[in-house]
């Protein structure tokens, strides 16, 4: 016999399928986190979040930008990391940090701007820092600080030792899996790092864009069986890879056929969790009677 909770989910799924409600960030951003133990589900770019928590919007060492978008939720692991980074940055006499997109209340895909940030383990940390707390109005419409030149081959005058310190502090945290930044910034970090202090550079990976912020990604918690980990970071400091990317800028690229990417399908557990017609979601093992 099906439980009432499972039956409610079946009804909710049928209603969502008929109304076309699933797949819209508009309703994902309005969903409140579920009141249950935290658990990242699925992959960073195809998942959701149970038991998400909101970042502290009154923390003295960081501020949340664009709070109106409600993208300031994450797993306890992510919130712990942000608190660590803010405190360590303050200890190193850095200004107040600006925290960009994390995840929505129950995670899930955004309509634009990110393919990842879906399971509560990603956060954007801006390179711009502020000596005094920004007003609510300034936080809602913040001005970014790009630290890469127009050629995308070097950093510009806004790159400072403080940014080097900030990236290194993030990379030293044991829960950090990767840090995505522009290749020009990576090359500069490689230039600045001393020969006897380069191990942390392995986590810092060159990625298109990311000229005004670093994208920090945490590893899946060991006790989470629903979280899909990313392949391990390649060995070495990654400096040669970044230099090669810079060397290829401006060169003609070979024309290759574009292969359509298969459409992503959220894990069933996420389809349930992100359903706007229901208030909470049972674990995947409790909904095996539901068939697509």
PDB file of C-alpha atoms in Angstrom:
ATOM      1  CA  UNK A   1       0.000   0.000   0.000  1.00  0.00           C
ATOM      2  CA  UNK A   2       1.356   3.384  -0.932  1.00  0.00           C
ATOM      3  CA  UNK A   3       1.906   5.885   1.868  1.00  0.00           C
ATOM      4  CA  UNK A   4      -0.114   9.142   1.847  1.00  0.00           C
ATOM      5  CA  UNK A   5       3.147  11.032   1.300  1.00  0.00           C
ATOM      6  CA  UNK A   6       3.995   9.027  -1.792  1.00  0.00           C
ATOM      7  CA  UNK A   7       0.459   9.457  -3.120  1.00  0.00           C
ATOM      8  CA  UNK A   8       0.740  13.203  -2.601  1.00  0.00           C
ATOM      9  CA  UNK A   9       3.904  13.184  -4.637  1.00  0.00           C
ATOM     10  CA  UNK A  10       2.294  11.257  -7.456  1.00  0.00           C
ATOM     11  CA  UNK A  11      -0.547  13.755  -7.555  1.00  0.00           C
ATOM     12  CA  UNK A  12       1.901  16.642  -7.439  1.00  0.00           C
ATOM     13  CA  UNK A  13       3.966  15.249 -10.280  1.00  0.00           C
ATOM     14  CA  UNK A  14       0.909  14.716 -12.443  1.00  0.00           C
ATOM     15  CA  UNK A  15      -0.287  18.247 -11.775  1.00  0.00           C
ATOM     16  CA  UNK A  16       3.141  19.679 -12.577  1.00  0.00           C
ATOM     17  CA  UNK A  17       3.406  17.680 -15.780  1.00  0.00           C
ATOM     18  CA  UNK A  18       0.049  18.972 -16.948  1.00  0.00           C
ATOM     19  CA  UNK A  19       0.747  22.597 -16.014  1.00  0.00           C
ATOM     20  CA  UNK A  20       4.341  22.703 -17.265  1.00  0.00           C
ATOM     21  CA  UNK A  21       5.499  24.090 -13.914  1.00  0.00           C
ATOM     22  CA  UNK A  22       8.706  22.097 -13.653  1.00  0.00           C
ATOM     23  CA  UNK A  23      11.789  23.608 -15.266  1.00  0.00           C
ATOM     24  CA  UNK A  24      11.268  27.246 -14.328  1.00  0.00           C
ATOM     25  CA  UNK A  25      13.722  29.110 -12.117  1.00  0.00           C
ATOM     26  CA  UNK A  26      10.901  31.530 -11.303  1.00  0.00           C
ATOM     27  CA  UNK A  27       9.293  28.982  -9.023  1.00  0.00           C
ATOM     28  CA  UNK A  28      12.566  27.348  -7.929  1.00  0.00           C
ATOM     29  CA  UNK A  29      13.694  30.657  -6.408  1.00  0.00           C
ATOM     30  CA  UNK A  30      10.468  30.880  -4.400  1.00  0.00           C
ATOM     31  CA  UNK A  31      10.763  27.412  -2.908  1.00  0.00           C
ATOM     32  CA  UNK A  32      11.821  27.376   0.724  1.00  0.00           C
ATOM     33  CA  UNK A  33      14.501  24.926   1.850  1.00  0.00           C
ATOM     34  CA  UNK A  34      13.202  21.667   3.261  1.00  0.00           C
ATOM     35  CA  UNK A  35      13.450  21.210   7.018  1.00  0.00           C
ATOM     36  CA  UNK A  36      15.563  18.054   7.093  1.00  0.00           C
ATOM     37  CA  UNK A  37      19.215  16.979   7.220  1.00  0.00           C
ATOM     38  CA  UNK A  38      21.244  18.578   4.451  1.00  0.00           C
ATOM     39  CA  UNK A  39      22.090  16.485   1.417  1.00  0.00           C
ATOM     40  CA  UNK A  40      23.425  17.653  -1.976  1.00  0.00           C
ATOM     41  CA  UNK A  41      21.772  15.586  -4.715  1.00  0.00           C
ATOM     42  CA  UNK A  42      23.108  14.877  -8.181  1.00  0.00           C
ATOM     43  CA  UNK A  43      25.882  16.681 -10.026  1.00  0.00           C
ATOM     44  CA  UNK A  44      26.879  20.334  -9.733  1.00  0.00           C
ATOM     45  CA  UNK A  45      25.229  21.074 -13.086  1.00  0.00           C
ATOM     46  CA  UNK A  46      22.302  18.668 -12.731  1.00  0.00           C
ATOM     47  CA  UNK A  47      21.029  18.384  -9.200  1.00  0.00           C
ATOM     48  CA  UNK A  48      19.259  19.922  -6.239  1.00  0.00           C
ATOM     49  CA  UNK A  49      19.621  20.413  -2.496  1.00  0.00           C
ATOM     50  CA  UNK A  50      17.889  19.006   0.562  1.00  0.00           C
ATOM     51  CA  UNK A  51      17.997  20.901   3.835  1.00  0.00           C
ATOM     52  CA  UNK A  52      19.649  23.970   2.344  1.00  0.00           C
ATOM     53  CA  UNK A  53      20.600  26.843   4.616  1.00  0.00           C
ATOM     54  CA  UNK A  54      20.702  30.589   3.995  1.00  0.00           C
ATOM     55  CA  UNK A  55      23.946  32.504   4.199  1.00  0.00           C
ATOM     56  CA  UNK A  56      24.260  35.026   7.021  1.00  0.00           C
ATOM     57  CA  UNK A  57      23.284  38.408   5.605  1.00  0.00           C
ATOM     58  CA  UNK A  58      24.603  40.210   8.695  1.00  0.00           C
ATOM     59  CA  UNK A  59      28.079  38.700   8.758  1.00  0.00           C
ATOM     60  CA  UNK A  60      30.707  41.400   9.464  1.00  0.00           C
ATOM     61  CA  UNK A  61      33.257  39.877   7.077  1.00  0.00           C
ATOM     62  CA  UNK A  62      31.173  39.342   3.924  1.00  0.00           C
ATOM     63  CA  UNK A  63      28.021  40.571   2.206  1.00  0.00           C
ATOM     64  CA  UNK A  64      25.587  38.830  -0.125  1.00  0.00           C
ATOM     65  CA  UNK A  65      25.102  40.640  -3.427  1.00  0.00           C
ATOM     66  CA  UNK A  66      21.834  40.637  -5.384  1.00  0.00           C
ATOM     67  CA  UNK A  67      19.852  39.247  -2.432  1.00  0.00           C
ATOM     68  CA  UNK A  68      16.630  39.846  -4.365  1.00  0.00           C
ATOM     69  CA  UNK A  69      17.518  36.865  -6.579  1.00  0.00           C
ATOM     70  CA  UNK A  70      17.407  34.475  -3.585  1.00  0.00           C
ATOM     71  CA  UNK A  71      20.528  32.608  -4.683  1.00  0.00           C
ATOM     72  CA  UNK A  72      22.174  32.709  -1.260  1.00  0.00           C
ATOM     73  CA  UNK A  73      21.461  29.155  -0.087  1.00  0.00           C
ATOM     74  CA  UNK A  74      23.841  26.261   0.231  1.00  0.00           C
ATOM     75  CA  UNK A  75      24.771  23.135   2.105  1.00  0.00           C
ATOM     76  CA  UNK A  76      26.192  23.549   5.632  1.00  0.00           C
ATOM     77  CA  UNK A  77      29.562  22.684   4.103  1.00  0.00           C
ATOM     78  CA  UNK A  78      29.322  25.690   1.778  1.00  0.00           C
ATOM     79  CA  UNK A  79      28.224  28.034   4.550  1.00  0.00           C
ATOM     80  CA  UNK A  80      31.083  26.819   6.734  1.00  0.00           C
ATOM     81  CA  UNK A  81      33.524  27.542   3.912  1.00  0.00           C
ATOM     82  CA  UNK A  82      32.193  31.073   3.373  1.00  0.00           C
ATOM     83  CA  UNK A  83      32.467  31.806   7.093  1.00  0.00           C
ATOM     84  CA  UNK A  84      36.026  30.470   7.059  1.00  0.00           C
ATOM     85  CA  UNK A  85      36.976  32.583   4.056  1.00  0.00           C
ATOM     86  CA  UNK A  86      35.491  35.744   5.524  1.00  0.00           C
ATOM     87  CA  UNK A  87      37.227  35.268   8.865  1.00  0.00           C
ATOM     88  CA  UNK A  88      40.581  34.333   7.333  1.00  0.00           C
ATOM     89  CA  UNK A  89      40.387  37.246   4.911  1.00  0.00           C
ATOM     90  CA  UNK A  90      39.757  39.586   7.840  1.00  0.00           C
ATOM     91  CA  UNK A  91      42.735  38.089   9.689  1.00  0.00           C
ATOM     92  CA  UNK A  92      44.863  38.825   6.612  1.00  0.00           C
ATOM     93  CA  UNK A  93      43.570  42.418   6.686  1.00  0.00           C
ATOM     94  CA  UNK A  94      41.517  42.064   3.509  1.00  0.00           C
ATOM     95  CA  UNK A  95      38.375  44.191   3.104  1.00  0.00           C
ATOM     96  CA  UNK A  96      34.825  42.860   3.355  1.00  0.00           C
ATOM     97  CA  UNK A  97      34.151  40.105   0.806  1.00  0.00           C
ATOM     98  CA  UNK A  98      31.278  40.132  -1.682  1.00  0.00           C
ATOM     99  CA  UNK A  99      29.583  36.760  -2.186  1.00  0.00           C
ATOM    100  CA  UNK A 100      27.775  36.220  -5.468  1.00  0.00           C
ATOM    101  CA  UNK A 101      25.531  33.368  -6.564  1.00  0.00           C
ATOM    102  CA  UNK A 102      25.371  30.224  -4.454  1.00  0.00           C
ATOM    103  CA  UNK A 103      22.252  28.051  -4.931  1.00  0.00           C
ATOM    104  CA  UNK A 104      18.525  28.570  -4.608  1.00  0.00           C
ATOM    105  CA  UNK A 105      16.546  27.290  -1.628  1.00  0.00           C
ATOM    106  CA  UNK A 106      16.274  23.741  -2.968  1.00  0.00           C
ATOM    107  CA  UNK A 107      18.956  24.088  -5.618  1.00  0.00           C
ATOM    108  CA  UNK A 108      18.074  23.185  -9.174  1.00  0.00           C
ATOM    109  CA  UNK A 109      18.911  24.825 -12.534  1.00  0.00           C
ATOM    110  CA  UNK A 110      18.994  28.560 -13.165  1.00  0.00           C
ATOM    111  CA  UNK A 111      17.376  30.061 -16.233  1.00  0.00           C
ATOM    112  CA  UNK A 112      20.666  31.676 -17.204  1.00  0.00           C
ATOM    113  CA  UNK A 113      24.107  32.686 -16.017  1.00  0.00           C
ATOM    114  CA  UNK A 114      25.166  29.301 -14.688  1.00  0.00           C
ATOM    115  CA  UNK A 115      25.072  25.683 -15.694  1.00  0.00           C
ATOM    116  CA  UNK A 116      26.185  24.644 -12.222  1.00  0.00           C
ATOM    117  CA  UNK A 117      25.363  25.967  -8.716  1.00  0.00           C
ATOM    118  CA  UNK A 118      22.584  23.385  -8.511  1.00  0.00           C
ATOM    119  CA  UNK A 119      23.405  21.226  -5.479  1.00  0.00           C
ATOM    120  CA  UNK A 120      24.542  23.706  -2.850  1.00  0.00           C
ATOM    121  CA  UNK A 121      28.304  23.244  -3.276  1.00  0.00           C
ATOM    122  CA  UNK A 122      29.229  26.179  -5.578  1.00  0.00           C
ATOM    123  CA  UNK A 123      29.753  29.853  -4.769  1.00  0.00           C
ATOM    124  CA  UNK A 124      31.017  32.899  -6.655  1.00  0.00           C
ATOM    125  CA  UNK A 125      33.430  35.084  -4.685  1.00  0.00           C
ATOM    126  CA  UNK A 126      33.972  38.506  -6.232  1.00  0.00           C
ATOM    127  CA  UNK A 127      37.440  39.978  -6.651  1.00  0.00           C
ATOM    128  CA  UNK A 128      35.982  43.324  -5.676  1.00  0.00           C
ATOM    129  CA  UNK A 129      36.167  43.868  -1.930  1.00  0.00           C
ATOM    130  CA  UNK A 130      34.815  46.788   0.053  1.00  0.00           C
ATOM    131  CA  UNK A 131      36.234  48.671   3.038  1.00  0.00           C
ATOM    132  CA  UNK A 132      32.772  49.657   4.273  1.00  0.00           C
ATOM    133  CA  UNK A 133      29.533  47.642   4.116  1.00  0.00           C
ATOM    134  CA  UNK A 134      27.511  48.369   0.997  1.00  0.00           C
ATOM    135  CA  UNK A 135      23.973  49.711   1.270  1.00  0.00           C
ATOM    136  CA  UNK A 136      21.005  47.544   0.395  1.00  0.00           C
ATOM    137  CA  UNK A 137      20.608  49.451  -2.868  1.00  0.00           C
ATOM    138  CA  UNK A 138      24.280  48.964  -3.770  1.00  0.00           C
ATOM    139  CA  UNK A 139      24.052  45.247  -2.986  1.00  0.00           C
ATOM    140  CA  UNK A 140      21.047  44.853  -5.264  1.00  0.00           C
ATOM    141  CA  UNK A 141      22.871  46.479  -8.203  1.00  0.00           C
ATOM    142  CA  UNK A 142      26.582  45.943  -7.501  1.00  0.00           C
ATOM    143  CA  UNK A 143      29.408  47.024  -9.786  1.00  0.00           C
ATOM    144  CA  UNK A 144      31.849  44.235 -10.639  1.00  0.00           C
ATOM    145  CA  UNK A 145      35.626  44.666 -10.815  1.00  0.00           C
ATOM    146  CA  UNK A 146      37.220  43.023 -13.844  1.00  0.00           C
ATOM    147  CA  UNK A 147      40.911  42.318 -13.250  1.00  0.00           C
ATOM    148  CA  UNK A 148      41.756  41.049 -16.756  1.00  0.00           C
ATOM    149  CA  UNK A 149      42.932  43.264 -19.619  1.00  0.00           C
ATOM    150  CA  UNK A 150      40.880  43.759 -22.774  1.00  0.00           C
ATOM    151  CA  UNK A 151      43.187  41.365 -24.637  1.00  0.00           C
ATOM    152  CA  UNK A 152      42.416  38.590 -22.105  1.00  0.00           C
ATOM    153  CA  UNK A 153      46.131  37.784 -22.087  1.00  0.00           C
ATOM    154  CA  UNK A 154      47.175  39.556 -18.885  1.00  0.00           C
ATOM    155  CA  UNK A 155      45.723  40.956 -15.710  1.00  0.00           C
ATOM    156  CA  UNK A 156      45.150  44.695 -15.474  1.00  0.00           C
ATOM    157  CA  UNK A 157      45.966  47.315 -12.840  1.00  0.00           C
ATOM    158  CA  UNK A 158      43.157  46.110 -10.564  1.00  0.00           C
ATOM    159  CA  UNK A 159      44.936  42.853  -9.809  1.00  0.00           C
ATOM    160  CA  UNK A 160      46.640  43.231  -6.418  1.00  0.00           C
ATOM    161  CA  UNK A 161      48.415  41.055  -3.843  1.00  0.00           C
ATOM    162  CA  UNK A 162      45.130  41.037  -1.931  1.00  0.00           C
ATOM    163  CA  UNK A 163      43.513  39.039  -4.737  1.00  0.00           C
ATOM    164  CA  UNK A 164      46.415  36.584  -4.685  1.00  0.00           C
ATOM    165  CA  UNK A 165      45.864  36.163  -0.937  1.00  0.00           C
ATOM    166  CA  UNK A 166      42.113  35.690  -1.358  1.00  0.00           C
ATOM    167  CA  UNK A 167      42.447  32.952  -3.993  1.00  0.00           C
ATOM    168  CA  UNK A 168      45.132  31.167  -1.985  1.00  0.00           C
ATOM    169  CA  UNK A 169      43.040  31.261   1.197  1.00  0.00           C
ATOM    170  CA  UNK A 170      40.146  29.656  -0.684  1.00  0.00           C
ATOM    171  CA  UNK A 171      42.351  26.992  -2.260  1.00  0.00           C
ATOM    172  CA  UNK A 172      43.862  26.015   1.086  1.00  0.00           C
ATOM    173  CA  UNK A 173      40.495  24.959   2.510  1.00  0.00           C
ATOM    174  CA  UNK A 174      40.345  21.135   2.551  1.00  0.00           C
ATOM    175  CA  UNK A 175      36.750  20.998   1.262  1.00  0.00           C
ATOM    176  CA  UNK A 176      37.536  22.969  -1.909  1.00  0.00           C
ATOM    177  CA  UNK A 177      37.540  20.755  -4.987  1.00  0.00           C
ATOM    178  CA  UNK A 178      38.249  23.374  -7.662  1.00  0.00           C
ATOM    179  CA  UNK A 179      38.458  27.116  -8.188  1.00  0.00           C
ATOM    180  CA  UNK A 180      37.590  28.393 -11.672  1.00  0.00           C
ATOM    181  CA  UNK A 181      39.208  31.663 -12.801  1.00  0.00           C
ATOM    182  CA  UNK A 182      40.246  33.276 -16.080  1.00  0.00           C
ATOM    183  CA  UNK A 183      43.443  31.883 -17.604  1.00  0.00           C
ATOM    184  CA  UNK A 184      45.156  35.282 -17.419  1.00  0.00           C
ATOM    185  CA  UNK A 185      44.630  35.377 -13.658  1.00  0.00           C
ATOM    186  CA  UNK A 186      45.893  31.821 -13.306  1.00  0.00           C
ATOM    187  CA  UNK A 187      49.083  32.713 -15.186  1.00  0.00           C
ATOM    188  CA  UNK A 188      49.631  35.695 -12.879  1.00  0.00           C
ATOM    189  CA  UNK A 189      49.107  33.547  -9.791  1.00  0.00           C
ATOM    190  CA  UNK A 190      51.643  31.072 -11.160  1.00  0.00           C
ATOM    191  CA  UNK A 191      54.102  33.934 -11.647  1.00  0.00           C
ATOM    192  CA  UNK A 192      53.560  35.249  -8.121  1.00  0.00           C
ATOM    193  CA  UNK A 193      53.661  31.940  -6.232  1.00  0.00           C
ATOM    194  CA  UNK A 194      57.113  31.069  -4.785  1.00  0.00           C
ATOM    195  CA  UNK A 195      58.757  27.811  -5.767  1.00  0.00           C
ATOM    196  CA  UNK A 196      58.231  26.265  -2.344  1.00  0.00           C
ATOM    197  CA  UNK A 197      54.528  27.170  -2.069  1.00  0.00           C
ATOM    198  CA  UNK A 198      52.728  26.001  -5.201  1.00  0.00           C
ATOM    199  CA  UNK A 199      50.690  22.943  -4.202  1.00  0.00           C
ATOM    200  CA  UNK A 200      47.489  24.995  -3.795  1.00  0.00           C
ATOM    201  CA  UNK A 201      47.694  26.092  -7.464  1.00  0.00           C
ATOM    202  CA  UNK A 202      46.529  22.622  -8.519  1.00  0.00           C
ATOM    203  CA  UNK A 203      42.970  23.452  -7.463  1.00  0.00           C
ATOM    204  CA  UNK A 204      42.922  26.709  -9.434  1.00  0.00           C
ATOM    205  CA  UNK A 205      41.702  25.858 -12.940  1.00  0.00           C
ATOM    206  CA  UNK A 206      41.561  28.200 -15.970  1.00  0.00           C
ATOM    207  CA  UNK A 207      38.053  28.691 -17.308  1.00  0.00           C
ATOM    208  CA  UNK A 208      36.496  31.106 -19.837  1.00  0.00           C
ATOM    209  CA  UNK A 209      35.022  34.264 -18.360  1.00  0.00           C
ATOM    210  CA  UNK A 210      35.565  34.529 -14.603  1.00  0.00           C
ATOM    211  CA  UNK A 211      37.361  37.847 -14.958  1.00  0.00           C
ATOM    212  CA  UNK A 212      35.606  39.509 -12.002  1.00  0.00           C
ATOM    213  CA  UNK A 213      35.069  36.572  -9.643  1.00  0.00           C
ATOM    214  CA  UNK A 214      36.315  33.139  -8.761  1.00  0.00           C
ATOM    215  CA  UNK A 215      33.937  30.199  -8.808  1.00  0.00           C
ATOM    216  CA  UNK A 216      34.638  27.985  -5.813  1.00  0.00           C
ATOM    217  CA  UNK A 217      33.428  24.378  -5.914  1.00  0.00           C
ATOM    218  CA  UNK A 218      33.429  22.107  -2.885  1.00  0.00           C
ATOM    219  CA  UNK A 219      33.745  18.338  -2.930  1.00  0.00           C
ATOM    220  CA  UNK A 220      30.797  16.060  -2.180  1.00  0.00           C
ATOM    221  CA  UNK A 221      30.432  15.263   1.537  1.00  0.00           C
ATOM    222  CA  UNK A 222      31.679  11.765   2.333  1.00  0.00           C
ATOM    223  CA  UNK A 223      28.372  10.857   3.983  1.00  0.00           C
ATOM    224  CA  UNK A 224      26.268  11.892   0.969  1.00  0.00           C
ATOM    225  CA  UNK A 225      25.378   8.950  -1.252  1.00  0.00           C
ATOM    226  CA  UNK A 226      23.207  11.124  -3.527  1.00  0.00           C
ATOM    227  CA  UNK A 227      25.907  13.624  -4.493  1.00  0.00           C
ATOM    228  CA  UNK A 228      27.736  12.914  -7.756  1.00  0.00           C
ATOM    229  CA  UNK A 229      31.442  13.828  -7.487  1.00  0.00           C
ATOM    230  CA  UNK A 230      33.534  15.374 -10.229  1.00  0.00           C
ATOM    231  CA  UNK A 231      36.587  13.629 -11.626  1.00  0.00           C
ATOM    232  CA  UNK A 232      39.742  14.368  -9.607  1.00  0.00           C
ATOM    233  CA  UNK A 233      41.821  17.408 -10.527  1.00  0.00           C
ATOM    234  CA  UNK A 234      44.745  16.580 -12.816  1.00  0.00           C
ATOM    235  CA  UNK A 235      48.157  16.399 -11.126  1.00  0.00           C
ATOM    236  CA  UNK A 236      50.563  19.323 -11.303  1.00  0.00           C
ATOM    237  CA  UNK A 237      50.101  23.042 -10.752  1.00  0.00           C
ATOM    238  CA  UNK A 238      48.221  23.578 -14.049  1.00  0.00           C
ATOM    239  CA  UNK A 239      50.324  26.591 -14.997  1.00  0.00           C
ATOM    240  CA  UNK A 240      51.368  25.241 -18.384  1.00  0.00           C
ATOM    241  CA  UNK A 241      47.735  24.621 -19.312  1.00  0.00           C
ATOM    242  CA  UNK A 242      46.859  28.239 -18.543  1.00  0.00           C
ATOM    243  CA  UNK A 243      49.843  29.519 -20.515  1.00  0.00           C
ATOM    244  CA  UNK A 244      48.778  27.428 -23.504  1.00  0.00           C
ATOM    245  CA  UNK A 245      45.277  28.918 -23.377  1.00  0.00           C
ATOM    246  CA  UNK A 246      46.758  32.423 -23.424  1.00  0.00           C
ATOM    247  CA  UNK A 247      49.047  31.498 -26.337  1.00  0.00           C
ATOM    248  CA  UNK A 248      46.046  30.377 -28.409  1.00  0.00           C
ATOM    249  CA  UNK A 249      44.121  33.638 -27.994  1.00  0.00           C
ATOM    250  CA  UNK A 250      43.691  35.342 -31.380  1.00  0.00           C
ATOM    251  CA  UNK A 251      44.720  32.335 -33.422  1.00  0.00           C
ATOM    252  CA  UNK A 252      42.178  30.946 -35.918  1.00  0.00           C
ATOM    253  CA  UNK A 253      40.393  27.922 -34.604  1.00  0.00           C
ATOM    254  CA  UNK A 254      39.670  24.857 -36.750  1.00  0.00           C
ATOM    255  CA  UNK A 255      36.051  24.440 -37.774  1.00  0.00           C
ATOM    256  CA  UNK A 256      34.576  21.396 -36.140  1.00  0.00           C
ATOM    257  CA  UNK A 257      31.034  20.058 -36.450  1.00  0.00           C
ATOM    258  CA  UNK A 258      28.791  20.967 -33.538  1.00  0.00           C
ATOM    259  CA  UNK A 259      27.324  17.941 -31.843  1.00  0.00           C
ATOM    260  CA  UNK A 260      24.030  18.667 -30.072  1.00  0.00           C
ATOM    261  CA  UNK A 261      24.251  17.974 -26.381  1.00  0.00           C
ATOM    262  CA  UNK A 262      21.647  15.618 -24.961  1.00  0.00           C
ATOM    263  CA  UNK A 263      19.009  17.327 -22.879  1.00  0.00           C
ATOM    264  CA  UNK A 264      19.670  17.032 -19.179  1.00  0.00           C
ATOM    265  CA  UNK A 265      17.142  15.177 -17.075  1.00  0.00           C
ATOM    266  CA  UNK A 266      17.116  15.984 -13.388  1.00  0.00           C
ATOM    267  CA  UNK A 267      17.365  13.026 -11.011  1.00  0.00           C
ATOM    268  CA  UNK A 268      13.919  11.813  -9.985  1.00  0.00           C
ATOM    269  CA  UNK A 269      14.606  12.879  -6.416  1.00  0.00           C
ATOM    270  CA  UNK A 270      15.157  16.428  -7.677  1.00  0.00           C
ATOM    271  CA  UNK A 271      12.034  16.393  -9.816  1.00  0.00           C
ATOM    272  CA  UNK A 272      10.121  15.658  -6.637  1.00  0.00           C
ATOM    273  CA  UNK A 273      11.985  18.121  -4.467  1.00  0.00           C
ATOM    274  CA  UNK A 274      11.566  20.987  -6.947  1.00  0.00           C
ATOM    275  CA  UNK A 275       7.869  20.360  -7.474  1.00  0.00           C
ATOM    276  CA  UNK A 276       5.992  23.590  -6.556  1.00  0.00           C
ATOM    277  CA  UNK A 277       2.803  21.697  -5.693  1.00  0.00           C
ATOM    278  CA  UNK A 278       4.280  19.946  -2.693  1.00  0.00           C
ATOM    279  CA  UNK A 279       5.991  21.262   0.419  1.00  0.00           C
ATOM    280  CA  UNK A 280       8.598  18.578   1.023  1.00  0.00           C
ATOM    281  CA  UNK A 281       9.992  15.512  -0.670  1.00  0.00           C
ATOM    282  CA  UNK A 282      10.639  11.959   0.502  1.00  0.00           C
ATOM    283  CA  UNK A 283      13.958  10.329  -0.281  1.00  0.00           C
ATOM    284  CA  UNK A 284      14.323   8.531  -3.588  1.00  0.00           C
ATOM    285  CA  UNK A 285      13.962   5.090  -2.036  1.00  0.00           C
ATOM    286  CA  UNK A 286      10.439   5.989  -0.897  1.00  0.00           C
ATOM    287  CA  UNK A 287       9.128   6.864  -4.357  1.00  0.00           C
ATOM    288  CA  UNK A 288      10.043   3.765  -6.307  1.00  0.00           C
ATOM    289  CA  UNK A 289       6.378   3.275  -7.197  1.00  0.00           C
ATOM    290  CA  UNK A 290       6.454   6.381  -9.373  1.00  0.00           C
ATOM    291  CA  UNK A 291       7.192   5.692 -13.019  1.00  0.00           C
ATOM    292  CA  UNK A 292       8.016   8.243 -15.643  1.00  0.00           C
TER     293      UNK A 292
END
